[in-house]
Coordinates of C-alpha atoms in Angstrom, one line a residue:
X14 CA -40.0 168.0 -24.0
X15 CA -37.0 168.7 -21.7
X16 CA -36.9 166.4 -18.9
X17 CA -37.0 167.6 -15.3
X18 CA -33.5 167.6 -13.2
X19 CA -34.1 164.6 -10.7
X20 CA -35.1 165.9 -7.1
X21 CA -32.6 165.4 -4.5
X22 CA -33.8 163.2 -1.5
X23 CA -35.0 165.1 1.5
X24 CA -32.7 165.2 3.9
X25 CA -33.8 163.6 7.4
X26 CA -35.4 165.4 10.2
X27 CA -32.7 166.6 13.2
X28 CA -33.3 165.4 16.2
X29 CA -33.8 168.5 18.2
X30 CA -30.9 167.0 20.6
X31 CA -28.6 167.1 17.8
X32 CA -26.1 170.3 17.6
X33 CA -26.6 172.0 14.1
X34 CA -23.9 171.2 11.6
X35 CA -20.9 173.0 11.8
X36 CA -17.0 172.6 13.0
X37 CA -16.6 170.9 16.0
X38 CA -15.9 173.3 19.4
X39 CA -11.9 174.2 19.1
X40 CA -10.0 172.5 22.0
X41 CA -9.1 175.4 23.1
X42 CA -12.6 177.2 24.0
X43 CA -12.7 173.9 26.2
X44 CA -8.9 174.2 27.6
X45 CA -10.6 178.5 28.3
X46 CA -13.6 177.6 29.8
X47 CA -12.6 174.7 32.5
X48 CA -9.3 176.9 33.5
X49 CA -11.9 179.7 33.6
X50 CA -14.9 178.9 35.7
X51 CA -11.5 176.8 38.1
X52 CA -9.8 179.9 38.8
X53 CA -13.1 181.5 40.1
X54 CA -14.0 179.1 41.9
X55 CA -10.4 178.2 43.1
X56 CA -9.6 182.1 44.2
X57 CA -9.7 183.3 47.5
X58 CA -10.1 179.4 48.9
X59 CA -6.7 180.1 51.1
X60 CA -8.7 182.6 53.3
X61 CA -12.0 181.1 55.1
X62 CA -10.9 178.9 57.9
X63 CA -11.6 175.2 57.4
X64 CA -14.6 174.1 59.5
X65 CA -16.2 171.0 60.4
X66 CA -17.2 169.1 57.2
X67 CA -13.9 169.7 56.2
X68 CA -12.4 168.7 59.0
X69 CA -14.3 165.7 58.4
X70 CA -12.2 164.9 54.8
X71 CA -9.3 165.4 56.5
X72 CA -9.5 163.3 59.0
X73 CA -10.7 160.4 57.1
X74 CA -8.1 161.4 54.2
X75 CA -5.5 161.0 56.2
X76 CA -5.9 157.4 57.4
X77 CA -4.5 154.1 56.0
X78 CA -6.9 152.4 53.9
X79 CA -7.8 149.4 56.8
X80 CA -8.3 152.4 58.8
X81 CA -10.2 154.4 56.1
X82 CA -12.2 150.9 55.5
X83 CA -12.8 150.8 59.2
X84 CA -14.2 153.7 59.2
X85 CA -16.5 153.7 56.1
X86 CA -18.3 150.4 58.0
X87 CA -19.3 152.1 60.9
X88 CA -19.4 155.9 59.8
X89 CA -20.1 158.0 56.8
X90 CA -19.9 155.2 53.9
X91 CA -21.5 157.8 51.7
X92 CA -18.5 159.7 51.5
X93 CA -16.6 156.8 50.6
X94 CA -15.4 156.9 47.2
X95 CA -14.6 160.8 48.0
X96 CA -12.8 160.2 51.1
X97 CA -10.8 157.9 48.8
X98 CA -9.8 159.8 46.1
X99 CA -8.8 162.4 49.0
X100 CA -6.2 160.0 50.7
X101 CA -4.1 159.8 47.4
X102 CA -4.6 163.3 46.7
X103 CA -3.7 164.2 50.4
X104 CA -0.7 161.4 50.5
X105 CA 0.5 164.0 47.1
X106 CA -0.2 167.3 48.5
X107 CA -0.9 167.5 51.8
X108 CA -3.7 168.8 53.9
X109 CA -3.5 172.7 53.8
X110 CA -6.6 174.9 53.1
X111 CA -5.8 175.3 49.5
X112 CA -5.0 171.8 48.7
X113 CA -7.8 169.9 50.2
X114 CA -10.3 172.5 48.1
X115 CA -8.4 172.6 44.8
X116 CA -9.9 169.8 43.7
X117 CA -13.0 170.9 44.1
X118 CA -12.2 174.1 42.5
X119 CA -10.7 171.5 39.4
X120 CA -14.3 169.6 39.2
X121 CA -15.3 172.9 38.5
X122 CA -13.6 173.6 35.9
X123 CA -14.5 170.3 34.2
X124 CA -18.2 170.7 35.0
X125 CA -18.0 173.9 33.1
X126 CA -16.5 172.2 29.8
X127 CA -19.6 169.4 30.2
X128 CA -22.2 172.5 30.5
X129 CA -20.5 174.0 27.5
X130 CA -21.2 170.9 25.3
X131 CA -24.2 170.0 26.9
X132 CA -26.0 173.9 26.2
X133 CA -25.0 173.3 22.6
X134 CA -27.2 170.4 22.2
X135 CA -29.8 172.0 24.0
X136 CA -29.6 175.8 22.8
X137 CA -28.5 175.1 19.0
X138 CA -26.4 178.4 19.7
X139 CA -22.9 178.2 20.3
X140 CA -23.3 181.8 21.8
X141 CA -25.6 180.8 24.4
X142 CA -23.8 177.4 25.3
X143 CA -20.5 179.4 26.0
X144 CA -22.8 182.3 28.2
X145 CA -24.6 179.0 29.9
X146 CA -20.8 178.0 31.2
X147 CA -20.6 181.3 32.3
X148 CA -23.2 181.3 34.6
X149 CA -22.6 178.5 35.6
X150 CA -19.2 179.4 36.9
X151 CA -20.8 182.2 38.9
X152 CA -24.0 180.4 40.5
X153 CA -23.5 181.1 44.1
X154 CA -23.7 177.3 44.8
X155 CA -21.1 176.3 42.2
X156 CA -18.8 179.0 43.9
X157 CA -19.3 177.7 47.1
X158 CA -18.8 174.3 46.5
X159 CA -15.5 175.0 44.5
X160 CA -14.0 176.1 47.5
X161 CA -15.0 173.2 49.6
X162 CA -13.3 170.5 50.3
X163 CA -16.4 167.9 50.0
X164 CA -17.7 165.9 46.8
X165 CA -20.5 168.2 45.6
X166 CA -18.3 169.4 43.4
X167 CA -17.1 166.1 42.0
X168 CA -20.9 164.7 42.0
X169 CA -22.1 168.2 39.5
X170 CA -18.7 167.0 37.4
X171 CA -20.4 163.7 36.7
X172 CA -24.1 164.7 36.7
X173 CA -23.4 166.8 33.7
X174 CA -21.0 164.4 32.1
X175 CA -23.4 161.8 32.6
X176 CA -26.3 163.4 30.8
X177 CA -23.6 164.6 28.0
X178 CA -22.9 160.8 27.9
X179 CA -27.2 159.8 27.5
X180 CA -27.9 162.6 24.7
X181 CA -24.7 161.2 23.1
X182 CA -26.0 157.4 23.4
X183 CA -29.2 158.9 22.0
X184 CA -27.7 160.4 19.0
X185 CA -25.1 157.7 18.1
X186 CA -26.8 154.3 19.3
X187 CA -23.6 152.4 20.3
X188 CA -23.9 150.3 22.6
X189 CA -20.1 151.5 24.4
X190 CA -21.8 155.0 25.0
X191 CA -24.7 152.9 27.1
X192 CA -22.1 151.5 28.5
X193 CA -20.2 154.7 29.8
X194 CA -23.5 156.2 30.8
X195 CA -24.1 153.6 33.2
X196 CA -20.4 153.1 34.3
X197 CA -20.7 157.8 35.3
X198 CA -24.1 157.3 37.0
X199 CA -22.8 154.2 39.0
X200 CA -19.5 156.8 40.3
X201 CA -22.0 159.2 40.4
X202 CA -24.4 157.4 43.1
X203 CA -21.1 156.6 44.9
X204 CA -19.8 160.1 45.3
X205 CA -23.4 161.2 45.9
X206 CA -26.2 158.9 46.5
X207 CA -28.1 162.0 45.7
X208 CA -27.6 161.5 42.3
X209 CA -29.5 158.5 42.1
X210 CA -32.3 160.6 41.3
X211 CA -30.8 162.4 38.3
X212 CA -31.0 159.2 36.4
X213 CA -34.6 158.9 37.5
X214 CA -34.8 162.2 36.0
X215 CA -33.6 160.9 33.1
X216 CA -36.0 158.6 32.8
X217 CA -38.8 160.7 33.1
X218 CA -36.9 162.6 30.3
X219 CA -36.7 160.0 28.0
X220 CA -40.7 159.1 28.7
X221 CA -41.5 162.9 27.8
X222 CA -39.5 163.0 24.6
X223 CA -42.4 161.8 21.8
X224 CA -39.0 160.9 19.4
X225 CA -37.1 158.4 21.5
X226 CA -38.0 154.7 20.8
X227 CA -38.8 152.2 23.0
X228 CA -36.1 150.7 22.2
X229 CA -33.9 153.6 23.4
X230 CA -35.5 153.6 26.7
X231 CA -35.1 149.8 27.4
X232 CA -31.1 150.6 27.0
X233 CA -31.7 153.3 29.4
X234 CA -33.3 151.4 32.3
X235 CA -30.5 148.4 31.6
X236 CA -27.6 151.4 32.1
X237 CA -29.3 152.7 34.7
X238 CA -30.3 149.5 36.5
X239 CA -26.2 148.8 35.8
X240 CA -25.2 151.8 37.4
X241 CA -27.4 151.2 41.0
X242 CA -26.7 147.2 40.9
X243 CA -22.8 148.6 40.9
X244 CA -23.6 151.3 43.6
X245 CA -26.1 149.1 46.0
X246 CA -23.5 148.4 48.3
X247 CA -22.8 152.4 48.8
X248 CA -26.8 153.0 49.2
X249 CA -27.4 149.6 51.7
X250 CA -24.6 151.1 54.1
X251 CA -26.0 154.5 53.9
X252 CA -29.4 153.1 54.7
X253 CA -28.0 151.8 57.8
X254 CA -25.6 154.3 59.0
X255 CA -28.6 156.5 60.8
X256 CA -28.0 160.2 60.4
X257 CA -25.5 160.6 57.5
X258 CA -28.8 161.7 55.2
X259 CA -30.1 164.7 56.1
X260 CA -29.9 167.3 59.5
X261 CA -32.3 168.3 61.6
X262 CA -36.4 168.5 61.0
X263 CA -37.5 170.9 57.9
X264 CA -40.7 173.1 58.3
X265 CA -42.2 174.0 54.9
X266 CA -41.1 177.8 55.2
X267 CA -37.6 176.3 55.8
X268 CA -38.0 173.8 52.6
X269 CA -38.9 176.5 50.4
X270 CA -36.2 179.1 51.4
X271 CA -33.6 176.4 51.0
X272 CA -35.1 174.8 47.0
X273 CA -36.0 178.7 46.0
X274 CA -32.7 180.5 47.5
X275 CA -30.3 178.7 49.0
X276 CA -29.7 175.7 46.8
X277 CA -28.3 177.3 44.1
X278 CA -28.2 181.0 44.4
X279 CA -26.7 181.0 47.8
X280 CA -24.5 178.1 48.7
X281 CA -24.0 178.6 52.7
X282 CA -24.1 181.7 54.5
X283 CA -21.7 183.0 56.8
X284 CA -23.3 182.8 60.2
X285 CA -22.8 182.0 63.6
X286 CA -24.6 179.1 65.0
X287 CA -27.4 181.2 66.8
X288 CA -28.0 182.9 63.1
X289 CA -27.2 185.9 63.1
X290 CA -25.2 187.0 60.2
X291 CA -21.5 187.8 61.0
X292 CA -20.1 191.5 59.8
X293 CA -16.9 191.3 59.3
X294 CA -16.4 194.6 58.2
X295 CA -15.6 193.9 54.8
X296 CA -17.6 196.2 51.7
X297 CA -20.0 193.7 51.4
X298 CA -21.2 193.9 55.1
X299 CA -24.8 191.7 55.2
X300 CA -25.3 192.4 51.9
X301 CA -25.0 188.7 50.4
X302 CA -28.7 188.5 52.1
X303 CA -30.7 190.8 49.9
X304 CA -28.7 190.2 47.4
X305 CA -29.2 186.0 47.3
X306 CA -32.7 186.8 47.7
X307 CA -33.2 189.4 44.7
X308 CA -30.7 187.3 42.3
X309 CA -32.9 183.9 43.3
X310 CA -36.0 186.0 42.1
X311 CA -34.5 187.7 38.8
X312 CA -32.9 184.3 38.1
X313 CA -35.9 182.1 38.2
X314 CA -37.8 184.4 36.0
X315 CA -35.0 183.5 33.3
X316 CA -35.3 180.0 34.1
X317 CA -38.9 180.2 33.3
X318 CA -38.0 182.0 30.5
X319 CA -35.8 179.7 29.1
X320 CA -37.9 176.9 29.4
X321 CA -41.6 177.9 28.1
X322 CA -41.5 176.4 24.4
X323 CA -41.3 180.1 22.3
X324 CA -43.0 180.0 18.5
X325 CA -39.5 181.2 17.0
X326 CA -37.7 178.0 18.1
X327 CA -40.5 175.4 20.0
X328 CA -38.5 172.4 19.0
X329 CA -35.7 173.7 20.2
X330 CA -37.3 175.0 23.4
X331 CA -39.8 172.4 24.4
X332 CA -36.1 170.0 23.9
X333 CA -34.7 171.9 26.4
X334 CA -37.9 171.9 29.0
X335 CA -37.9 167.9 28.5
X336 CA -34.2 167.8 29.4
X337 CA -34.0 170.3 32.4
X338 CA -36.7 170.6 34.2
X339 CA -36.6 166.8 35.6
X340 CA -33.3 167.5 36.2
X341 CA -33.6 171.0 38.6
X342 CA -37.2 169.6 39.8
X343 CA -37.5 166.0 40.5
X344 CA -35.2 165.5 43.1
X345 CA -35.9 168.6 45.2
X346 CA -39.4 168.0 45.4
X347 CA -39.3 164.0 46.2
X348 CA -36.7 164.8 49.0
X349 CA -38.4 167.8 50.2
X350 CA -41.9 165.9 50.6
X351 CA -40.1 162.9 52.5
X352 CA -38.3 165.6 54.9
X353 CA -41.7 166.9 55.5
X354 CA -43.5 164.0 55.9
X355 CA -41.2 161.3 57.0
X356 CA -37.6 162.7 58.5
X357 CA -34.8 164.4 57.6
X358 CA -33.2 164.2 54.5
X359 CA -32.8 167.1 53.0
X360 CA -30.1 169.9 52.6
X361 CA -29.6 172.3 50.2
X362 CA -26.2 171.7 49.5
X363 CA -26.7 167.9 48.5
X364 CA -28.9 169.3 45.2
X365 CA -25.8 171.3 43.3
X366 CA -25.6 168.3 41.0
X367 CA -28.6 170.5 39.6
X368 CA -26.9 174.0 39.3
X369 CA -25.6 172.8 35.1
X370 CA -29.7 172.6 34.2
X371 CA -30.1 175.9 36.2
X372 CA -27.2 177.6 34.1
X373 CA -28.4 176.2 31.2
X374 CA -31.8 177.4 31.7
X375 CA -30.9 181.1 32.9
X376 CA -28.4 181.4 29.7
X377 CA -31.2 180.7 27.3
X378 CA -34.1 183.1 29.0
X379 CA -31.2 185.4 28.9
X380 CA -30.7 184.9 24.8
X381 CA -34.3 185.3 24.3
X382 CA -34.6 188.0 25.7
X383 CA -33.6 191.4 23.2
X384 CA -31.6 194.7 23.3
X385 CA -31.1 196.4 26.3
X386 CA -33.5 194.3 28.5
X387 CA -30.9 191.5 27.7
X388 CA -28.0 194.1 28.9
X389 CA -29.8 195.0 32.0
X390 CA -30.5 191.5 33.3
X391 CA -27.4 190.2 32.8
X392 CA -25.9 193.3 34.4
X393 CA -28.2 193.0 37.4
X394 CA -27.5 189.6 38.0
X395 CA -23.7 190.3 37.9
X396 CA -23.8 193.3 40.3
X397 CA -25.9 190.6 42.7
X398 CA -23.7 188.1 42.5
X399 CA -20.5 190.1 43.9
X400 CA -21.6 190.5 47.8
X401 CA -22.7 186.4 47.6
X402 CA -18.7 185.2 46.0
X403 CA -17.1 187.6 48.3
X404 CA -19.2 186.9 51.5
X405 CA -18.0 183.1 50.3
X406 CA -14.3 184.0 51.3
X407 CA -14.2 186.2 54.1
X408 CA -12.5 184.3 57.2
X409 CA -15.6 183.1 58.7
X410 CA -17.3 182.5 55.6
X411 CA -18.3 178.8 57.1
X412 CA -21.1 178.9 58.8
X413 CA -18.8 181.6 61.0
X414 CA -16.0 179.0 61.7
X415 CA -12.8 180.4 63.5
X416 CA -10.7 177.8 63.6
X417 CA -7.8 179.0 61.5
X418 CA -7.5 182.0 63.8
X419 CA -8.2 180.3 67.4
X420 CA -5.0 178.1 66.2
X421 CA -2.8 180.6 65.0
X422 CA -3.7 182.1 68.5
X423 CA -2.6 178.6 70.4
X424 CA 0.8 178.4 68.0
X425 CA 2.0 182.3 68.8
X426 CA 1.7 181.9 73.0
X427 CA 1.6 178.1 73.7
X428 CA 5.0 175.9 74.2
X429 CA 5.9 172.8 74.2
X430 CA 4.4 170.4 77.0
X431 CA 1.9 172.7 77.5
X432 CA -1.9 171.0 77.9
X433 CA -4.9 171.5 75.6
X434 CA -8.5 170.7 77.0
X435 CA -11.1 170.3 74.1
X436 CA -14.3 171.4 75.7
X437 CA -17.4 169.0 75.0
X438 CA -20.2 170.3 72.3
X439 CA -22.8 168.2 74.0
X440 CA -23.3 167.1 77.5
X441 CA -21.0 164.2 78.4
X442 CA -22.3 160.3 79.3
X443 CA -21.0 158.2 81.8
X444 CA -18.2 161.2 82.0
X445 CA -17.3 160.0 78.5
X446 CA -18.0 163.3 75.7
X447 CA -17.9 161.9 72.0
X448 CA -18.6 165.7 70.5
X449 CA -15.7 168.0 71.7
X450 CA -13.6 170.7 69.5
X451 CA -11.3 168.5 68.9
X452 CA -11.7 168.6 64.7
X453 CA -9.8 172.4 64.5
X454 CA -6.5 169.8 65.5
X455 CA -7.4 167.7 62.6
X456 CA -7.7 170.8 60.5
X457 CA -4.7 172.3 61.3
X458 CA -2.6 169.6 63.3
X459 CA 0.9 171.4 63.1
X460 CA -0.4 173.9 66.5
X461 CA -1.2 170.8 68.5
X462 CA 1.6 168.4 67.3
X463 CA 3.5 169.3 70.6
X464 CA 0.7 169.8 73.2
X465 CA -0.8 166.9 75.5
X466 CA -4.4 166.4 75.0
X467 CA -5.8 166.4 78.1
X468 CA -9.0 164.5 78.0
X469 CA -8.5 162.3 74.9
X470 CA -9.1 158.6 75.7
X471 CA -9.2 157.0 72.0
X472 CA -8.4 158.8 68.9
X473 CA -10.9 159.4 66.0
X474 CA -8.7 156.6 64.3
X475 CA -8.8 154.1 67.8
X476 CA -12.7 154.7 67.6
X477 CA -13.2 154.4 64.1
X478 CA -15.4 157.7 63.9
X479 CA -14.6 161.2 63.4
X480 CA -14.5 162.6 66.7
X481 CA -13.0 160.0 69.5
X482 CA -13.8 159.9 72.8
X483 CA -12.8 162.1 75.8
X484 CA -12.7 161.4 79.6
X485 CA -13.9 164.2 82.1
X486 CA -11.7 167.2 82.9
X487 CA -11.9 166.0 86.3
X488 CA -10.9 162.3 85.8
X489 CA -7.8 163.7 83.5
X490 CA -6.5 165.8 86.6
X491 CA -7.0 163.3 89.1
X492 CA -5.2 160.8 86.4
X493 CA -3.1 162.7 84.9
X494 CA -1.2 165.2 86.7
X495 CA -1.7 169.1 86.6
X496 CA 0.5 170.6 84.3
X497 CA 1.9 174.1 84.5
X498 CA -0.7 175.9 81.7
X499 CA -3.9 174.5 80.1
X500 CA -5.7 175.7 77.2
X501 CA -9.1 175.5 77.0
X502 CA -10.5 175.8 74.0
X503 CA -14.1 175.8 73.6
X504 CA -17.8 177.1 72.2
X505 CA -19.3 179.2 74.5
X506 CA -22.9 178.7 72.5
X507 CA -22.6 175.1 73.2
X508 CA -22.8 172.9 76.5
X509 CA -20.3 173.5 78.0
X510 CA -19.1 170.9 80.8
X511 CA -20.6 172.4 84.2
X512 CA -18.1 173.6 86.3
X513 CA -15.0 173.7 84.3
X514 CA -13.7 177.2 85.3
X515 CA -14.7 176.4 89.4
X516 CA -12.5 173.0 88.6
X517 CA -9.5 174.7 87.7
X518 CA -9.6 177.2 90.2
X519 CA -9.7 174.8 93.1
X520 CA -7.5 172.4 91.0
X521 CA -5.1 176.1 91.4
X522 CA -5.4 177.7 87.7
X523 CA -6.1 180.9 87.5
X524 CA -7.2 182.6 83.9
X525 CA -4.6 184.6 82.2
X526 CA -5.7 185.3 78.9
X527 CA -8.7 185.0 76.6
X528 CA -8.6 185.0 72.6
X529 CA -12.6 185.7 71.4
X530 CA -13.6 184.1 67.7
X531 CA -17.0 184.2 66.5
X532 CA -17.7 180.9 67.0
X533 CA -14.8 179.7 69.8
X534 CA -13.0 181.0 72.7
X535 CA -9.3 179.8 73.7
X536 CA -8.8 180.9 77.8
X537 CA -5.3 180.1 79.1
X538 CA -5.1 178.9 82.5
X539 CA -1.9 178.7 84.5
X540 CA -1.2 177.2 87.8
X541 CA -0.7 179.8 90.4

């Protein structure tokens, strides 16, 4: 008899987290992708004036470290890492428009290259990994927050290294890749205590997945037990630092526009404080409002595409569900129902750690989809995404800020010696105002370097906040002389100090000139 040729061993099952085998991704695609998705997030961020939050980096940046340190114990500890990385960054480059949001624009780019790897594992398609970067790069709220000078951008940089990091631990069982993971979620909690809840999500992740071991899961909760141990202290001074979570009282109608719309297919809108959309009489006019609204809708129908296990590839696709959905759910909803139930603590901004599971998501409904619908959708959502990126870099693209223009206005007419009165934003105590204008002279100092400050009785630094303290206009021209010309620059839709005008027309000002924003006015008043 002729013997049978000896069977070769099966090989083992994939884990559906595993890439299929193949040559690794070409440095370069990486090197394409990052400079990619930065240079569309990084163009256009010279034109929208800075604005308050911003403001806020700056003027935190800018201090020595005891002052910085100062600062973080009273105020705002949550930025702390951030703030920190800004002051060596600022010490480097300086504080213009386009410095302080370039490296947001850079965290980008390096977000992108962690999607690209991270849709590979998920997607088993090269194809669709490189089209989840992609979409990724043009989510409105990854646009938005590469052109802000503010950590989301750095916190989705490590959210979606961090889970690269877990699937890898996963996969190769070391016991340095635990280590890493738990070394990017503990920077992660620090630049955004947010994220805190993305390892949770992880965990529910690892609970879901039927082929990860117990033992697997024990080394998560140690990493991730590591990782908030190491970030306590960040999270205890955030606890007690009242209103640095969080803005003002959610409704439910207000929750669900902000998780369905404007967390990741919006960013912020360009409005003035009273709501009404600003037109600047650009192309895209109010558009960016319908258009949010209908790419939110045709997006989440991908999403849900993407993520309902399919008979072609179920491994694959129910993978994919375990990994993401935590991920783009979880933390929305257990903020959301604490902002509804208990206080404020939500914003839609904080959640753009979750726009890499969203791209991910969108890119594979898109791939599953066939033919022309395929062409369409993508199509449409690229024709909706326009009138959002460009509304994102018109002047006043920050929630209508004008301060770039109010203090190009003050550096063209006003002169040396000349006096600038920052007009209170809320009604002043004890004659002493804590909220004035005063942060468009943090934003763009060079205007005021040479003007006296009216009213200013301890500088943001001297205070150890981010806004100082100002005296009366009366007490300042009783005290302190009455110069020749006083600016006054204020915002009209705020209080306003009572009697202001009356004051400097018995005090002998008249009103010469007033500059109009659509946020602030600047009136120049000159002693008769």
């Amino acid at each position: 008899p002729v013997p049978r040729p000896a069977q070769a061993p099966a090989a083992p099952a994939r884990d559906a987290a595993t890439p299929a085998p193949g040559r690794r991704w070409p440095v370069a695609l990486d090197v394409a992708v990052g400079a990619g998705a930065a240079a569309v997030s990084f163009a256009g961020s010279w034109v929208p004036s800075l604005w308050t939050d911003e403001a806020a980096t700056i003027g935190a940046a800018r201090r020595s470290v005891a002052d910085l340190g100062r600062l973080l114990l009273e105020i705002d500890a949550v930025h702390g890492l951030y703030y920190a990385l800004m002051h060596l960054w600022i010490g480097a480059f300086g504080s213009s428009a386009v410095s302080v949001r370039l490296p947001s624009a850079l965290a980008v780019g390096v977000a992108a290259v962690g999607v690209l790897h991270l849709a590979r594992r998920l997607t088993s398609d090269p194809g669709t990994a490189v089209l989840a970067a992609a979409v990724f790069a043009l989510l409105p709220r990854v646009t938005w927050t590469g052109v802000e000078a503010r950590p989301s951008a750095a916190a989705t940089a490590v959210a979606v290294w961090c889970t690269v990091l877990l699937l890898a631990a996963l996969r190769g069982r070391r016991p340095l890749l635990w280590f890493a993971y738990g070394a990017c979620g503990a920077v992660g909690v620090a630049v955004n205590i947010y994220l805190a809840l993305l390892l949770a999500g992880h965990g529910v992740s690892l609970l879901l997945r039927r082929t990860t071991s117990w033992r697997d899961r024990g080394a998560w909760a140690c990493a991730a037990a590591g990782a908030l141990l190491v970030s306590a202290p960040v999270v205890v001074l955030a606890q007690r630092q009242s209103g640095q979570l969080g803005e003002r009282a959610f409704g439910w109608l207000d929750l669900l526009t902000g998780a369905v719309v404007s967390q990741w297919f919006l960013g912020e809108t360009p409005t003035a404080t009273s709501g009404a959309a600003l037109d600047t009489g650009s192309v895209v006019g109010t558009w960016w409002r319908p258009a949010a609204v209908a790419l939110a809708a045709l997006c989440w129908l991908l999403v849900l595409r993407g993520l309902v296990p399919g008979r072609e590839d179920r491994a694959v696709s129910t993978e994919r569900a375990v990994w993401l959905l935590p991920w783009i759910v979880l933390p929305t909803a257990l903020v959301g129902v604490y902002a509804l139930l208990v206080g404020p603590l939500y914003n839609p901004r904080y959640f753009a750690f979750a726009a890499p599971a969203v791209a991910i998501a969108v890119a594979a409904g898109l791939a599953r989809l066939r033919g022309r619908v395929r062409w369409a959708a993508a199509v449409a959502a690229l024709v909706l995404v326009v009138p959002v990126y460009v509304s994102q870099r018109e002047a006043h693209a920050k929630s209508g800020a004008d301060w770039a223009q109010a203090a190009a206005h003050l550096c063209a007419r006003a002169t040396a010696g000349d006096a600038v009165y920052f007009g209170p934003r809320r009604p002043p105590t004890d004659g002493v105002a804590t909220l004035t204008t005063r942060g468009v002279a943090v934003a763009y100092p060079a205007c005021f370097r040479d003007l006296v400050d009216l009213t200013l009785v301890r500088s943001p630094v001297q205070a150890a906040d981010l806004t100082g303290t100002s005296r009366s206009l009366a007490d300042a021209l009783e005290e302190g002389g009455r110069p020749s010309t006083i600016w006054v620059l204020r915002r009209p839709g705020d209080v306003v100090a009572p009697g202001d005008d009356a004051l400097l027309a018995s005090a002998g000002y008249e009103r010469r000139s007033t500059w109009r924003g659509p946020l602030d006015e600047v009136v120049e008043f000159s002693r008769r």
